[in-house]
Amino acid sequence: FFFKQKTEYEIGVRLVGSEMCIRDSSNTVVTGNPVIDIQKIRKDFPILSQTVRGKPLIYLDNGATTHKPLRVIERVRKFDAEEYGTVRRGAYKLCEHSTQLYEESRKKVAEFLGAEKPSEIVFTSGTTQAINLVANSFGKRFINKDDEIIISNIEHHANTVPWQILCEERGAKLKVIPVSDEGELVMKEYEKLLSNKTRMVAVNHVSNALGTINPVKEITQKAHAVGAKVLIDGAQSTPHMKLNVQEIDCDFYTFSGHKMYAPSGIGGVYGKMDLWEEMPPYVTGGDMIMKVTLEKTTYAKPPARFEAGTPPISQVIGLGEAIDYLNEVGMDNIAAYEHTLLEYGTALLNDIDGVRIIGNAREKASLISFHVDAAHPHDVVTMLDQDGISCRGGHHCAQPTMIRYGVPATTRASMAFYNKTEELDALAESIKKCIQLFSE
Ligand code: PLP
């Protein structure tokens, strides 16, 4: 192994499955270029020092929602206690200040996603509302009878149901990119689905059910070649990797704050300005108008056109703080560290008889979905909970994906950069105990 000369790590080597890993003095696996100071990071998240059922909390449901660093919690508390005011509506100091902070957060999101300008970011309550916004507004303007919309077989229901409803309403057709046994989109089949009838391709960047990282740049290029627009559901990618929507060249890109260490109730969608400008409002009311008379309403320019009503102001400020924190830790560092967790956990689970990993794509985020032959996922997660381990068991709001793999549900361990390899060791031991119990 190649190590930087001045390393503070005491090097130990241990075999995990067929993988060789290096551990530091606290028994944490590090790569040849350690990038995350895990002890320091964990101290940033107060909830991680809790015990659950008398055991240290091992939180492995980050795909559902992530915990917040203290500085995000404190920033929201300070804002609410000392700075809070409504946004965009008043000429007094508190309002001006809140509006400034609100717009600063929009700028932070734009930079985080690599957007050209802050006005391309529309705040919503999260990815679900973001996709509903695009499906409804884009759909009203651009989708007609016999048009086609393409999704994939590994979408969250949030990126399935809005398109289904839109197709029913407009007489359009929904087409589905198949997925291979390994969990990768079958790109040859995707190419066959594309035609001059395709108006929209809506796929996730990272599958919440399998962990697959989809080739979104290639998907976008191919869609654009037939004149279709592209929406990328970024709910599972934004916490894990450095992004640049201009490089991907997608037309829309969604995110959820509560999956990226920010408060719940806030998220949004990037969209290219020329498209936003052509799209009609979805939710209507205050703040989204230019002028209202009893006869007629004209609409504000984007993004205000799509942000009717008083937004979740404190949550937006918290989102900005979470982005500052992620930038300080470094998205490339997060991706590299989480990859070591993925490899470590995969090797451990592959070593357990009676456990089958579902989703073995070549490119994966730090999420492992698996099936335990001896027990239903609901029993598995109940057993894991007895050991203080929070894992998700269920269909993960991706029932068509479960049908594709012939399982009613899976157990899912989804890791964040505050997780450690010891926690994956504990997960593996707990699964073994569970198998033993259910096999008796
Ligand atoms: N898309 C994906 C891939 C997800 O994982 C989720 C949530 O789990 C969503 C969409 C919906 O996100 P939210 O519940 O934050 O709106």
GROMACS .gro file of N, CA, C and O in nm, residues 79 82-103 287 313 317:
model
  104
   79PHE      N    1  -3.138   3.184   1.409
   79PHE     CA    2  -3.223   3.258   1.313
   79PHE      C    3  -3.363   3.278   1.372
   79PHE      O    4  -3.417   3.388   1.370
   82GLU      N    5  -3.338   3.517   1.690
   82GLU     CA    6  -3.286   3.654   1.683
   82GLU      C    7  -3.308   3.725   1.551
   82GLU      O    8  -3.297   3.848   1.543
   83GLU      N    9  -3.337   3.649   1.444
   83GLU     CA   10  -3.333   3.714   1.313
   83GLU      C   11  -3.460   3.697   1.231
   83GLU      O   12  -3.474   3.757   1.125
   84TYR      N   13  -3.551   3.614   1.277
   84TYR     CA   14  -3.664   3.570   1.195
   84TYR      C   15  -3.755   3.683   1.147
   84TYR      O   16  -3.794   3.771   1.224
   85GLY      N   17  -3.788   3.679   1.023
   85GLY     CA   18  -3.888   3.769   0.966
   85GLY      C   19  -3.939   3.706   0.838
   85GLY      O   20  -3.878   3.611   0.786
   86THR      N   21  -4.047   3.757   0.783
   86THR     CA   22  -4.096   3.700   0.658
   86THR      C   23  -4.005   3.744   0.543
   86THR      O   24  -3.918   3.830   0.561
   87VAL      N   25  -4.021   3.682   0.428
   87VAL     CA   26  -3.934   3.719   0.315
   87VAL      C   27  -4.016   3.785   0.205
   87VAL      O   28  -4.135   3.757   0.188
   88ARG      N   29  -3.951   3.875   0.135
   88ARG     CA   30  -4.002   3.936   0.011
   88ARG      C   31  -4.119   4.032   0.030
   88ARG      O   32  -4.168   4.087  -0.065
   89ARG      N   33  -4.170   4.050   0.154
   89ARG     CA   34  -4.296   4.122   0.165
   89ARG      C   35  -4.291   4.257   0.234
   89ARG      O   36  -4.384   4.334   0.224
   90GLY      N   37  -4.185   4.281   0.310
   90GLY     CA   38  -4.187   4.404   0.389
   90GLY      C   39  -4.063   4.487   0.366
   90GLY      O   40  -3.962   4.439   0.314
   91ALA      N   41  -4.070   4.613   0.407
   91ALA     CA   42  -3.956   4.703   0.387
   91ALA      C   43  -3.884   4.727   0.519
   91ALA      O   44  -3.800   4.815   0.529
   92TYR      N   45  -3.917   4.650   0.621
   92TYR     CA   46  -3.851   4.673   0.750
   92TYR      C   47  -3.731   4.581   0.766
   92TYR      O   48  -3.714   4.485   0.690
   93LYS      N   49  -3.650   4.607   0.871
   93LYS     CA   50  -3.519   4.544   0.886
   93LYS      C   51  -3.523   4.390   0.890
   93LYS      O   52  -3.447   4.323   0.821
   94LEU      N   53  -3.613   4.335   0.975
   94LEU     CA   54  -3.615   4.188   0.989
   94LEU      C   55  -3.647   4.121   0.857
   94LEU      O   56  -3.589   4.018   0.821
   95CYS      N   57  -3.738   4.181   0.784
   95CYS     CA   58  -3.778   4.124   0.656
   95CYS      C   59  -3.664   4.133   0.554
   95CYS      O   60  -3.635   4.038   0.483
   96GLU      N   61  -3.602   4.249   0.553
   96GLU     CA   62  -3.488   4.267   0.460
   96GLU      C   63  -3.379   4.165   0.489
   96GLU      O   64  -3.324   4.103   0.398
   97HIS      N   65  -3.349   4.149   0.619
   97HIS     CA   66  -3.242   4.057   0.660
   97HIS      C   67  -3.277   3.912   0.623
   97HIS      O   68  -3.195   3.840   0.566
   98SER      N   69  -3.401   3.872   0.654
   98SER     CA   70  -3.443   3.735   0.623
   98SER      C   71  -3.440   3.710   0.472
   98SER      O   72  -3.396   3.604   0.425
   99THR      N   73  -3.486   3.809   0.397
   99THR     CA   74  -3.488   3.795   0.251
   99THR      C   75  -3.345   3.779   0.199
   99THR      O   76  -3.319   3.696   0.111
  100GLN      N   77  -3.254   3.857   0.257
  100GLN     CA   78  -3.114   3.848   0.213
  100GLN      C   79  -3.058   3.708   0.241
  100GLN      O   80  -2.995   3.646   0.154
  101LEU      N   81  -3.085   3.657   0.362
  101LEU     CA   82  -3.035   3.523   0.397
  101LEU      C   83  -3.100   3.415   0.309
  101LEU      O   84  -3.034   3.321   0.265
  102TYR      N   85  -3.229   3.432   0.284
  102TYR     CA   86  -3.304   3.337   0.200
  102TYR      C   87  -3.242   3.331   0.060
  102TYR      O   88  -3.216   3.223   0.006
  103GLU      N   89  -3.213   3.447   0.005
  103GLU     CA   90  -3.155   3.450  -0.130
  103GLU      C   91  -3.009   3.404  -0.129
  103GLU      O   92  -2.962   3.346  -0.227
  287ASP      N   93  -4.732   3.603  -0.376
  287ASP     CA   94  -4.588   3.603  -0.406
  287ASP      C   95  -4.550   3.552  -0.543
  287ASP      O   96  -4.434   3.565  -0.583
  313ILE      N   97  -3.903   2.941   0.574
  313ILE     CA   98  -3.788   3.034   0.576
  313ILE      C   99  -3.671   2.978   0.659
  313ILE      O  100  -3.557   2.973   0.611
  317ILE      N  101  -3.272   2.863   0.552
  317ILE     CA  102  -3.147   2.912   0.615
  317ILE      C  103  -3.065   2.790   0.662
  317ILE      O  104  -2.943   2.785   0.646
   0.00000   0.00000   0.00000
